[in-house]
XYZ file of C-alpha atoms in Angstrom:
710
model
C 0.000 0.000 0.000
C 2.997 2.361 0.258
C 2.672 3.238 -3.427
C -0.419 5.333 -2.601
C 1.786 7.950 -0.928
C 3.319 8.687 -4.325
C 0.013 9.048 -6.161
C -1.084 12.563 -7.275
C -4.082 14.074 -5.522
C -6.185 13.653 -8.691
C -5.750 9.883 -8.400
C -6.614 9.975 -4.721
C -9.823 11.863 -5.562
C -10.772 9.044 -7.904
C -10.104 6.589 -5.099
C -12.322 8.604 -2.765
C -15.266 8.095 -5.135
C -15.205 4.383 -4.262
C -14.301 4.916 -0.603
C -17.054 2.666 0.674
C -15.180 -0.272 -0.794
C -11.710 0.818 0.264
C -12.711 1.722 3.810
C -13.634 -1.902 4.451
C -9.936 -2.637 4.830
C -8.632 -1.691 8.253
C -5.094 -1.916 6.908
C -5.931 0.875 4.416
C -7.457 2.994 7.213
C -4.455 2.493 9.472
C -2.141 3.321 6.583
C -3.895 6.577 5.696
C -4.334 7.780 9.299
C -1.153 6.485 10.919
C 1.668 6.597 8.397
C 4.278 7.210 11.115
C 4.148 3.687 12.510
C 4.149 0.244 10.960
C 0.794 -1.456 10.608
C 0.837 -5.028 11.785
C -0.275 -7.627 9.332
C -1.885 -9.593 12.145
C -5.382 -8.992 13.509
C -4.087 -7.988 16.966
C -5.872 -4.999 18.535
C -2.928 -3.805 20.642
C -1.077 -0.728 19.477
C 2.408 -0.870 18.100
C 5.203 -0.240 20.610
C 6.362 2.720 18.545
C 3.049 4.512 18.954
C 2.032 6.834 21.778
C -1.608 7.970 22.219
C -0.707 11.674 22.413
C 1.342 11.671 19.236
C 0.274 14.062 16.400
C -0.468 12.920 12.833
C 2.394 13.244 10.417
C 2.477 15.828 7.609
C 1.635 13.102 5.092
C -1.596 12.227 6.864
C -2.522 15.930 6.972
C -2.064 16.155 3.237
C -4.198 13.112 2.584
C -6.922 13.905 5.084
C -8.740 16.664 3.131
C -8.900 14.402 0.095
C -10.352 11.419 1.948
C -12.631 13.351 4.263
C -14.077 16.348 2.477
C -16.890 16.653 5.063
C -17.625 15.327 8.617
C -17.768 11.534 8.683
C -20.977 9.820 9.703
C -20.940 7.326 12.535
C -22.222 4.746 10.075
C -19.318 5.356 7.745
C -16.401 2.904 7.642
C -14.253 5.826 8.866
C -15.884 5.447 12.291
C -14.787 1.839 12.784
C -12.198 1.271 15.489
C -8.974 -0.298 14.314
C -6.110 -1.424 16.486
C -7.811 0.274 19.452
C -7.173 3.801 18.087
C -10.391 5.380 19.225
C -9.090 8.950 19.156
C -8.426 8.839 15.392
C -11.426 6.950 14.062
C -13.492 10.091 13.257
C -12.131 13.011 11.254
C -13.786 16.452 11.072
C -12.827 19.924 9.832
C -11.282 22.470 12.175
C -13.436 25.670 12.174
C -11.850 28.693 10.431
C -11.559 31.812 12.635
C -14.030 34.547 11.617
C -13.250 38.293 11.676
C -16.423 40.090 12.899
C -15.519 43.357 11.160
C -14.954 41.589 7.831
C -18.290 39.801 8.116
C -20.002 43.123 8.830
C -18.395 44.683 5.731
C -19.561 41.770 3.581
C -23.121 42.159 4.827
C -22.961 45.898 4.096
C -21.733 45.348 0.514
C -24.401 42.706 -0.044
C -27.118 45.083 1.190
C -25.862 47.866 -1.117
C -25.770 45.492 -4.089
C -29.392 44.516 -3.540
C -30.412 48.190 -3.505
C -28.182 49.053 -6.458
C -29.454 46.207 -8.628
C -33.039 47.199 -7.873
C -32.325 50.761 -9.012
C -30.569 49.486 -12.136
C -33.616 47.352 -12.913
C -35.734 50.503 -12.726
C -33.482 51.915 -15.466
C -34.085 48.777 -17.555
C -30.645 47.264 -16.802
C -30.539 43.668 -15.545
C -27.427 43.459 -13.330
C -28.229 40.309 -11.368
C -25.278 38.433 -12.848
C -22.875 41.382 -12.907
C -20.190 41.121 -10.188
C -18.896 44.252 -8.456
C -15.451 45.636 -9.193
C -15.414 44.840 -12.926
C -16.982 45.791 -16.263
C -19.852 43.741 -17.719
C -21.273 43.771 -21.240
C -25.076 43.910 -21.518
C -27.826 44.597 -24.040
C -28.592 48.318 -24.032
C -32.174 49.040 -22.839
C -32.432 51.970 -25.251
C -31.113 50.661 -28.593
C -31.348 46.931 -27.873
C -27.947 46.347 -29.439
C -29.210 47.139 -32.951
C -29.979 44.482 -35.555
C -27.038 42.339 -34.403
C -28.184 42.381 -30.735
C -24.699 43.530 -29.772
C -23.874 43.746 -26.056
C -22.877 47.375 -26.437
C -23.730 48.586 -22.915
C -20.712 48.637 -20.606
C -21.774 48.495 -16.929
C -19.371 49.019 -14.040
C -20.379 48.322 -10.416
C -18.069 49.704 -7.729
C -16.317 47.037 -5.671
C -18.097 48.225 -2.500
C -21.505 48.159 -4.216
C -21.999 51.890 -3.648
C -22.539 52.981 -7.270
C -22.775 51.931 -10.887
C -22.126 53.674 -14.187
C -23.016 52.663 -17.730
C -22.203 53.699 -21.282
C -23.516 52.379 -24.625
C -20.766 52.370 -27.240
C -23.050 52.115 -30.281
C -22.545 55.304 -32.257
C -26.275 55.720 -32.940
C -27.198 55.417 -29.254
C -24.587 56.772 -26.822
C -26.660 56.141 -23.663
C -24.789 57.241 -20.538
C -25.688 57.415 -16.875
C -25.070 56.312 -13.325
C -26.806 55.542 -10.049
C -25.860 55.343 -6.382
C -27.094 52.950 -3.744
C -27.474 55.531 -0.971
C -30.800 56.850 -2.163
C -29.613 59.901 -4.053
C -30.763 60.647 -7.594
C -28.971 59.071 -10.573
C -25.948 60.887 -11.930
C -27.026 63.712 -14.178
C -25.708 64.006 -17.698
C -23.127 66.807 -17.956
C -24.856 70.035 -18.849
C -24.062 71.628 -22.187
C -21.801 74.628 -21.864
C -23.515 77.988 -21.938
C -22.460 80.006 -24.973
C -20.516 83.116 -24.074
C -21.884 86.362 -25.442
C -19.260 88.558 -27.063
C -19.125 92.001 -28.599
C -16.478 94.027 -30.381
C -16.079 96.110 -27.239
C -15.838 93.165 -24.816
C -13.144 91.560 -26.964
C -11.332 94.901 -27.266
C -11.095 94.658 -31.041
C -9.879 97.581 -33.119
C -9.491 98.515 -36.806
C -6.536 97.159 -38.757
C -3.266 99.039 -38.579
C -1.075 99.689 -41.617
C 1.221 96.759 -40.807
C -1.637 94.227 -40.915
C -3.100 95.784 -44.056
C 0.287 95.491 -45.761
C 0.434 91.835 -44.697
C -2.895 91.178 -46.474
C -1.901 93.268 -49.487
C 1.114 90.992 -49.957
C -1.366 88.122 -50.076
C -3.442 89.898 -52.792
C -6.293 90.742 -50.374
C -7.644 94.296 -50.801
C -8.669 96.710 -48.066
C -12.233 96.699 -49.439
C -12.515 92.929 -48.916
C -11.086 93.210 -45.401
C -13.561 95.950 -44.518
C -16.611 94.086 -45.859
C -15.658 90.937 -43.926
C -14.993 93.017 -40.791
C -11.457 91.733 -40.276
C -10.036 93.477 -37.197
C -7.090 93.230 -34.841
C -6.428 92.736 -31.127
C -3.471 93.737 -28.970
C -2.089 90.975 -26.738
C 0.776 92.311 -24.718
C 3.208 93.907 -27.122
C 1.915 91.941 -30.105
C -0.891 92.578 -32.583
C -2.935 89.614 -33.815
C -5.446 89.420 -36.672
C -9.060 88.988 -35.499
C -11.420 87.133 -37.874
C -14.881 87.963 -36.571
C -17.675 85.351 -36.892
C -21.127 86.897 -37.445
C -24.579 85.358 -37.688
C -27.504 87.520 -38.796
C -25.648 90.647 -37.742
C -24.624 89.361 -34.295
C -20.994 88.709 -33.323
C -20.921 85.124 -31.986
C -17.194 84.240 -32.000
C -13.735 85.374 -32.964
C -10.625 83.585 -34.195
C -7.171 85.079 -33.816
C -4.062 84.619 -35.926
C -0.528 85.676 -35.157
C 1.536 86.666 -38.185
C 3.555 83.508 -37.471
C 0.438 81.456 -38.417
C -0.432 80.491 -34.859
C -4.202 80.357 -34.189
C -6.535 80.395 -31.186
C -10.271 81.022 -30.682
C -12.569 82.509 -28.103
C -13.662 79.750 -25.737
C -17.283 78.749 -25.068
C -18.609 80.597 -28.125
C -20.887 79.241 -30.828
C -19.062 77.388 -33.573
C -20.197 78.372 -37.067
C -18.760 78.903 -40.548
C -16.685 82.022 -41.124
C -18.701 84.268 -43.476
C -21.973 82.477 -42.689
C -24.246 85.407 -43.556
C -22.843 85.390 -47.119
C -24.609 82.098 -47.905
C -27.958 82.722 -46.192
C -29.927 82.779 -49.451
C -27.438 81.005 -51.748
C -28.349 77.814 -53.634
C -24.703 77.288 -54.547
C -21.988 77.670 -51.914
C -18.221 77.199 -51.703
C -16.457 75.792 -48.631
C -12.747 76.457 -48.074
C -10.316 75.463 -45.338
C -9.175 78.855 -43.933
C -10.361 82.407 -43.445
C -7.752 83.861 -45.821
C -8.918 81.433 -48.542
C -12.457 82.790 -48.046
C -11.107 86.318 -48.617
C -9.208 85.096 -51.707
C -12.457 83.714 -53.136
C -14.050 87.128 -52.785
C -11.158 88.645 -54.710
C -11.977 86.153 -57.503
C -15.639 87.256 -57.497
C -17.201 84.643 -55.201
C -18.948 86.006 -52.111
C -21.014 82.848 -51.594
C -18.085 81.260 -49.760
C -17.518 80.150 -46.155
C -14.557 78.728 -44.244
C -14.524 75.972 -41.631
C -13.555 77.261 -38.168
C -11.140 74.517 -37.082
C -8.927 73.621 -40.025
C -8.445 70.081 -41.342
C -8.100 66.678 -39.629
C -5.028 64.507 -40.134
C -7.032 61.724 -41.785
C -10.561 60.521 -42.528
C -12.326 59.023 -39.518
C -13.562 55.436 -39.796
C -16.466 56.043 -37.403
C -20.044 56.884 -38.293
C -20.922 59.540 -35.727
C -24.513 60.807 -35.327
C -25.056 64.557 -35.792
C -25.971 65.319 -32.187
C -22.692 63.794 -30.923
C -20.492 65.032 -33.773
C -18.556 67.579 -31.722
C -15.678 67.967 -34.213
C -18.105 69.098 -36.932
C -20.714 70.724 -34.741
C -20.478 73.874 -36.862
C -22.210 71.948 -39.677
C -25.235 71.198 -37.543
C -25.284 74.734 -36.126
C -25.463 76.010 -39.724
C -27.853 73.387 -41.040
C -30.596 75.909 -41.833
C -28.199 77.612 -44.257
C -26.786 74.425 -45.772
C -30.024 72.572 -46.445
C -31.055 75.223 -48.984
C -27.955 74.605 -51.133
C -28.355 72.337 -54.149
C -24.677 72.556 -55.163
C -21.791 72.657 -52.688
C -18.278 73.197 -54.047
C -15.601 71.839 -51.704
C -12.392 73.828 -52.277
C -10.234 72.601 -49.416
C -6.426 72.430 -49.587
C -4.828 69.958 -51.949
C -2.674 68.273 -49.296
C -3.583 65.120 -47.321
C -5.398 66.833 -44.429
C -7.273 69.064 -46.877
C -8.506 66.065 -48.838
C -9.503 64.363 -45.573
C -11.515 67.448 -44.619
C -13.217 67.382 -48.011
C -14.228 63.754 -47.490
C -15.552 64.454 -43.981
C -17.617 67.383 -45.269
C -18.965 65.474 -48.269
C -20.050 62.430 -46.263
C -22.051 64.697 -43.909
C -23.479 67.079 -46.496
C -24.305 64.372 -49.049
C -21.920 63.545 -51.875
C -24.714 63.722 -54.421
C -24.791 67.538 -54.124
C -21.048 68.078 -53.688
C -18.414 69.059 -56.255
C -14.682 69.243 -55.606
C -11.965 71.574 -56.855
C -8.739 70.160 -58.288
C -6.181 72.958 -57.995
C -4.102 73.455 -61.181
C -0.499 72.403 -61.479
C 2.241 74.698 -60.226
C 4.905 72.728 -62.095
C 5.439 69.204 -63.409
C 5.416 67.693 -59.931
C 3.280 69.990 -57.735
C -0.204 71.480 -57.634
C -1.139 74.772 -56.034
C -2.099 74.156 -52.407
C -5.105 76.461 -51.946
C -7.058 79.437 -53.241
C -4.808 82.115 -51.749
C -1.588 80.584 -53.125
C -3.165 80.413 -56.598
C -4.422 83.999 -56.271
C -0.989 85.291 -55.281
C 0.789 83.407 -58.084
C -1.600 83.483 -61.053
C -4.306 86.025 -60.239
C -8.078 85.875 -59.726
C -8.911 84.564 -63.215
C -7.303 81.151 -62.517
C -9.042 80.923 -59.143
C -12.353 81.531 -60.899
C -11.506 78.974 -63.578
C -10.680 76.337 -60.945
C -14.056 76.866 -59.241
C -16.014 76.774 -62.514
C -14.234 73.532 -63.506
C -15.032 71.751 -60.248
C -15.916 68.099 -60.831
C -18.703 66.072 -59.191
C -17.556 64.517 -55.942
C -16.826 60.813 -56.525
C -19.579 58.416 -55.446
C -18.685 54.748 -55.283
C -20.313 52.915 -58.177
C -21.386 56.093 -60.043
C -19.267 57.284 -62.957
C -19.283 59.687 -65.861
C -18.215 58.563 -69.325
C -15.309 60.988 -69.265
C -13.804 58.866 -66.480
C -13.240 56.226 -69.182
C -12.165 58.408 -72.095
C -8.535 57.251 -71.801
C -9.666 53.653 -72.056
C -11.914 54.453 -75.033
C -9.049 56.235 -76.784
C -6.752 53.248 -76.244
C -9.497 50.986 -77.601
C -9.930 53.149 -80.711
C -6.202 53.323 -81.442
C -5.777 49.611 -80.578
C -3.020 50.451 -78.127
C -3.180 47.111 -76.345
C -3.364 44.984 -79.493
C -6.174 42.697 -78.296
C -9.109 44.901 -79.279
C -10.261 42.473 -81.985
C -9.398 39.519 -79.796
C -6.448 37.125 -80.041
C -6.337 34.612 -82.883
C -7.205 31.034 -81.935
C -4.463 29.722 -84.230
C -7.013 28.250 -86.669
C -7.985 30.487 -89.575
C -11.303 28.763 -90.179
C -12.324 29.383 -86.553
C -11.037 32.993 -86.388
C -13.910 34.032 -88.657
C -16.350 33.131 -85.868
C -14.465 33.289 -82.559
C -11.442 35.054 -81.117
C -10.236 35.301 -77.526
C -10.874 38.674 -75.832
C -9.397 39.385 -72.378
C -12.081 39.844 -69.718
C -14.718 37.608 -71.332
C -16.374 34.325 -70.349
C -16.654 31.413 -72.782
C -18.915 28.476 -71.897
C -17.970 25.225 -73.657
C -20.256 22.188 -73.837
C -20.700 18.978 -75.804
C -21.778 15.393 -75.242
C -19.287 13.180 -73.360
C -16.151 12.141 -75.269
C -16.496 14.933 -77.806
C -13.067 16.390 -76.989
C -14.054 19.542 -75.073
C -11.009 19.447 -72.774
C -8.681 18.391 -75.640
C -9.798 21.345 -77.768
C -9.356 23.837 -74.894
C -5.843 22.463 -74.208
C -4.935 22.863 -77.883
C -6.316 26.435 -77.858
C -4.218 27.327 -74.805
C -1.071 25.982 -76.470
C -1.778 28.088 -79.561
C -2.292 31.239 -77.448
C 0.931 30.641 -75.552
C 2.943 30.063 -78.725
C 1.498 33.159 -80.457
C 1.211 35.808 -77.709
C 2.889 34.191 -74.686
C -0.168 33.994 -72.424
C -0.040 31.999 -69.207
C -2.948 30.083 -67.693
C -4.389 28.586 -64.516
C -5.977 25.155 -64.853
C -8.719 23.948 -62.521
C -9.259 20.634 -64.237
C -10.876 18.260 -61.772
C -11.531 15.352 -64.145
C -7.867 14.931 -65.120
C -5.037 13.473 -63.114
C -2.045 15.785 -63.164
C 0.168 13.282 -64.994
C -2.475 12.641 -67.682
C -3.113 16.323 -68.181
C 0.626 16.967 -68.363
C 0.978 14.234 -71.002
C -1.745 15.775 -73.202
C -0.200 19.251 -73.016
C 3.315 17.947 -73.677
C 2.151 16.038 -76.755
C 0.605 19.209 -78.190
C 3.703 21.279 -77.400
C 6.340 18.820 -78.594
C 4.029 17.517 -81.381
C 5.000 13.939 -80.637
C 3.266 11.162 -78.672
C 4.271 10.639 -75.072
C 4.281 6.813 -75.343
C 4.995 4.100 -77.918
C 1.363 3.050 -77.694
C -1.275 2.121 -80.245
C -2.660 5.659 -80.384
C 0.770 6.913 -81.542
C 0.729 4.780 -84.696
C 4.084 4.974 -86.490
C 5.065 8.389 -85.053
C 8.220 8.313 -82.933
C 7.658 9.237 -79.264
C 9.334 12.299 -77.737
C 12.869 11.738 -76.452
C 14.229 12.619 -73.013
C 15.637 15.979 -74.108
C 12.286 16.964 -75.580
C 10.581 15.811 -72.402
C 12.860 17.961 -70.210
C 12.333 21.009 -72.413
C 8.596 20.365 -72.365
C 8.546 20.130 -68.570
C 10.148 23.565 -68.294
C 7.536 24.921 -70.700
C 4.762 23.326 -68.628
C 6.029 24.905 -65.442
C 6.427 28.350 -67.022
C 3.050 28.370 -68.789
C 0.530 26.712 -66.474
C -0.488 26.950 -62.817
C -2.621 24.246 -61.261
C -5.597 24.911 -58.995
C -6.310 21.701 -57.150
C -8.129 20.974 -53.888
C -6.115 18.364 -51.993
C -8.795 17.962 -49.330
C -11.528 15.338 -49.397
C -14.230 17.938 -50.010
C -14.899 19.500 -53.413
C -13.900 23.151 -53.998
C -16.590 25.792 -54.438
C -16.424 28.617 -56.945
C -15.266 31.191 -54.362
C -12.307 28.974 -53.439
C -11.344 28.564 -57.104
C -11.574 32.292 -57.873
C -9.481 33.206 -54.824
C -6.658 30.946 -56.094
C -7.071 32.301 -59.605
C -6.706 35.854 -58.285
C -3.483 34.795 -56.552
C -2.270 33.296 -59.852
C -2.970 36.595 -61.634
C -0.901 38.520 -59.102
C 1.888 35.958 -58.714
C 2.279 34.483 -62.199
C 0.513 36.996 -64.469
C -1.981 34.516 -65.950
C -4.290 35.760 -68.737
C -6.625 32.765 -68.868
C -8.479 30.444 -66.460
C -10.013 27.051 -67.243
C -12.698 25.578 -64.942
C -13.438 22.039 -66.093
C -16.175 20.940 -65.416
C -19.100 22.615 -63.631
C -20.469 19.432 -62.050
C -17.186 18.783 -60.164
C -17.588 21.940 -58.073
C -19.208 22.009 -54.648
C -22.494 23.833 -55.215
C -23.447 25.246 -51.840
C -26.777 27.013 -51.936
C -29.428 27.859 -49.381
C -32.601 25.824 -49.037
C -34.646 28.667 -50.522
C -32.326 29.200 -53.497
C -33.130 27.430 -56.745
C -30.409 26.028 -58.988
C -31.265 28.678 -61.583
C -30.664 31.456 -59.035
C -27.454 29.779 -57.868
C -26.075 29.416 -61.420
C -26.877 33.073 -62.119
C -24.934 34.252 -59.047
C -22.035 31.897 -59.771
C -21.649 33.111 -63.372
C -21.834 36.736 -62.170
C -18.904 36.102 -59.813
C -16.895 34.505 -62.625
C -17.589 37.410 -64.988
C -16.588 39.975 -62.359
C -13.318 38.144 -61.822
C -12.725 37.999 -65.569
C -13.428 41.693 -66.145
C -11.572 42.942 -63.073
C -8.390 40.992 -63.864
C -8.642 41.184 -67.693
C -8.523 37.397 -67.752
C -10.416 35.158 -70.197
C -12.306 32.289 -68.539
C -13.292 29.006 -70.206
C -16.002 27.197 -68.255
C -16.860 23.619 -69.262
C -20.421 22.454 -68.543
C -21.879 19.084 -69.547
C -25.285 18.840 -71.218
C -28.137 17.132 -69.451
C -28.985 13.563 -70.358
C -30.311 13.702 -73.899
C -33.349 11.502 -74.516
C -33.383 9.736 -77.876
C -30.178 11.426 -79.014
C -29.785 11.205 -82.810
C -26.040 11.929 -82.874
C -26.331 15.606 -83.814
C -24.668 18.428 -81.895
C -26.524 19.627 -78.767
C -27.225 23.316 -78.163
C -26.387 25.581 -75.240
C -29.893 25.278 -73.789
C -29.187 21.577 -73.252
C -26.609 22.370 -70.534
C -27.569 20.774 -67.245
C -28.655 23.214 -64.567
C -29.919 26.448 -66.070
C -30.498 28.523 -69.180
C -28.286 31.177 -67.555
C -25.247 29.388 -69.014
C -26.169 30.801 -72.412
C -27.832 33.967 -71.106
C -24.832 35.213 -69.098
C -21.806 34.021 -71.060
C -20.044 36.228 -73.607
C -19.332 33.321 -75.945
C -21.005 29.918 -76.205
C -19.303 27.028 -78.016
C -20.410 23.430 -78.644
C -17.722 20.844 -79.482
C -19.089 17.977 -81.581
C -17.397 14.928 -83.044
C -18.893 12.519 -85.537
C -19.163 8.932 -84.316
C -20.641 7.329 -87.444
C -18.328 6.551 -90.397
C -21.301 6.564 -92.726
C -22.104 10.142 -91.712
C -18.583 11.442 -92.310
C -14.904 11.172 -91.326
C -14.253 10.379 -87.641
C -11.289 12.765 -87.326
C -13.356 15.831 -88.227
C -14.411 18.008 -85.251
C -17.202 20.550 -85.545
C -16.722 23.783 -83.527
C -20.211 25.254 -83.218
C -20.096 28.925 -82.194
C -23.609 29.486 -80.871
C -23.242 32.845 -79.101
C -20.934 35.859 -79.553
C -21.846 38.948 -77.539
C -19.039 41.111 -78.967
C -19.501 41.455 -82.726
C -15.945 42.776 -83.061
C -14.636 39.415 -81.825
C -16.717 37.038 -83.957
C -20.093 35.797 -85.144
C -22.308 32.730 -84.987
C -21.249 29.892 -87.283
C -19.488 26.515 -87.591
C -15.835 25.760 -88.177
C -14.276 22.344 -88.839
C -10.920 21.120 -87.540
C -9.030 17.883 -88.125
C -7.932 16.040 -84.981
C -4.602 14.156 -84.872
C -5.025 11.387 -82.313
C -1.283 10.729 -82.029
C -0.332 14.243 -80.876
C -3.680 15.725 -79.791
C -3.226 18.583 -82.277
C -6.013 20.243 -84.265
C -5.545 21.694 -87.733
C -7.708 23.632 -90.169
C -9.890 21.542 -92.436
C -10.674 23.135 -95.791
C -13.543 20.715 -96.327
C -16.900 20.290 -94.645
C -18.084 16.783 -93.676
C -20.365 16.724 -96.706
C -17.491 17.541 -99.077
C -15.267 14.818 -97.628
C -18.118 12.313 -97.670
C -18.866 13.073 -101.315
C -15.193 12.573 -102.196
C -15.229 9.171 -100.547
C -18.185 8.124 -102.684
């Protein structure tokens, strides 16, 4: 039994679960309770000579005791049985822990406060029953309910002594704040809004401009008449004179902003925040917003009085938060001037051309509504720089260029909304055939080029009955494109083993069979040198998209890898072969027609965005009473969207009846061409070489070759 002393406590706990069995052994009881003396193997009831009744239990027994006796032992328990006459150690109980009366009183006080506090929180609609004191808890806000996502946006903090609680909802559209105390006093009041300070010219000790300040403005092309109309004044601070830009609203002075000649600014505190020059736009339907007071004066020199300036300059960057108007303290001047702004149908944003200025323009446009905003692009100063703002342009080029810049303001960009002029460069390149692929790339077969050519950014759906050579023809087309224009491709071919697909491509590239097999006839197979050269070509030309997991890939997975291949290897074409090998995950309420439509839309967006041609192979449905003729695109299994959404639709058909025509003749049926520049509907015929997998132009139709045979 000595091995039990070395067991971990976890094992001893397992033993305690079956204690009623173990306690039946008095040797086990003696061992656990009296490890300091040897337990006799005999049934004698006399104590060992080495034991004395007053002796304390060893440290080992004290370690084991809490495990074996987690609560007082019943008299009926095997623990209560006398063994070896040791009556003083047959019952084990816990020793009471000393209690501090003051600590117990504090605990009762905290508990009483918590009960009161939680009741008051419940009156506010906040359930805090499971919120422990001394830490923050996330809850559903009683005001906004967490929005559509049921977010736990309310942060509740209960003081560790249970005396108070505060809460704050972090959802931007809510912002609930408050607090409550347990001592019976009213909930914490929201901080009161600051009282606006009333100011006058006299109280601010403003005075007319001195000659020095007027000369400063004259150097910046601002006339005395403009300064007088805008009531620009000055203020003496110590031994310095600062410029005072006075802010008026309906004839009342509401604020003032000061500028040292060193371009250091400060404003009157606790005054109303409005646009500078606000009264100039009171009845205007078209207004101009600039970044600084001097720019507002420069606009007036160029003939525009319907101009205002923001009071606080520009932010460092665009904020990522969506802040509600009533909490939007940084741009409070917008909401204070809303009665003026809502009348404007056209707002020209003429902020500075630097980063902060553009950020300010974005912040203004997103609050005012981009649909009624235009933006000014300042003209170039030289080959590398643009003019920064209105005053710099006025000083350098005069008022006529400032006016021209305002009149040429462009609509503020709205995501997804464009003007045709945004694409004029692309249209010009298309007209002059700058890229060289405007008519499409030749397939390598003259008879087929009359009907079909490969245009970057288009989707071609290829179908045909099984064993018609759909994949073989696409492989041959890819080889032709690589040899003629050097395109690279990604292959998601799920029906082919890699080695078999590699063999087919190598045969077309080397133009020799891979094996000395029956299909090769008398043609000599490729040698080792040709194989090694072909392997390098394979690796340089093709990337493989293959799912090594047990599950099938879905279209999103395939397109993500294709995008990576575009960026990493510069592919210009993608083959997905075939449709029925993909994992088609759709919701229970989504029909296959709806699913196919969405899938083809995703493929087309990928194709257009990456200027990559996509060939998508789809098998036809089971044809009843098939007569051997070529199927059409509406026979594709799944949906008519295969023909509706594709740019090009091709059916590959091979004759299987010698009486109907030669077996090596392949019919390429072009059944849809959206882009008339790239082709037209019609049939082309190619001869298939079974030994090398190559296709070549056939000058004869099946009927002509059949007539020759007869």
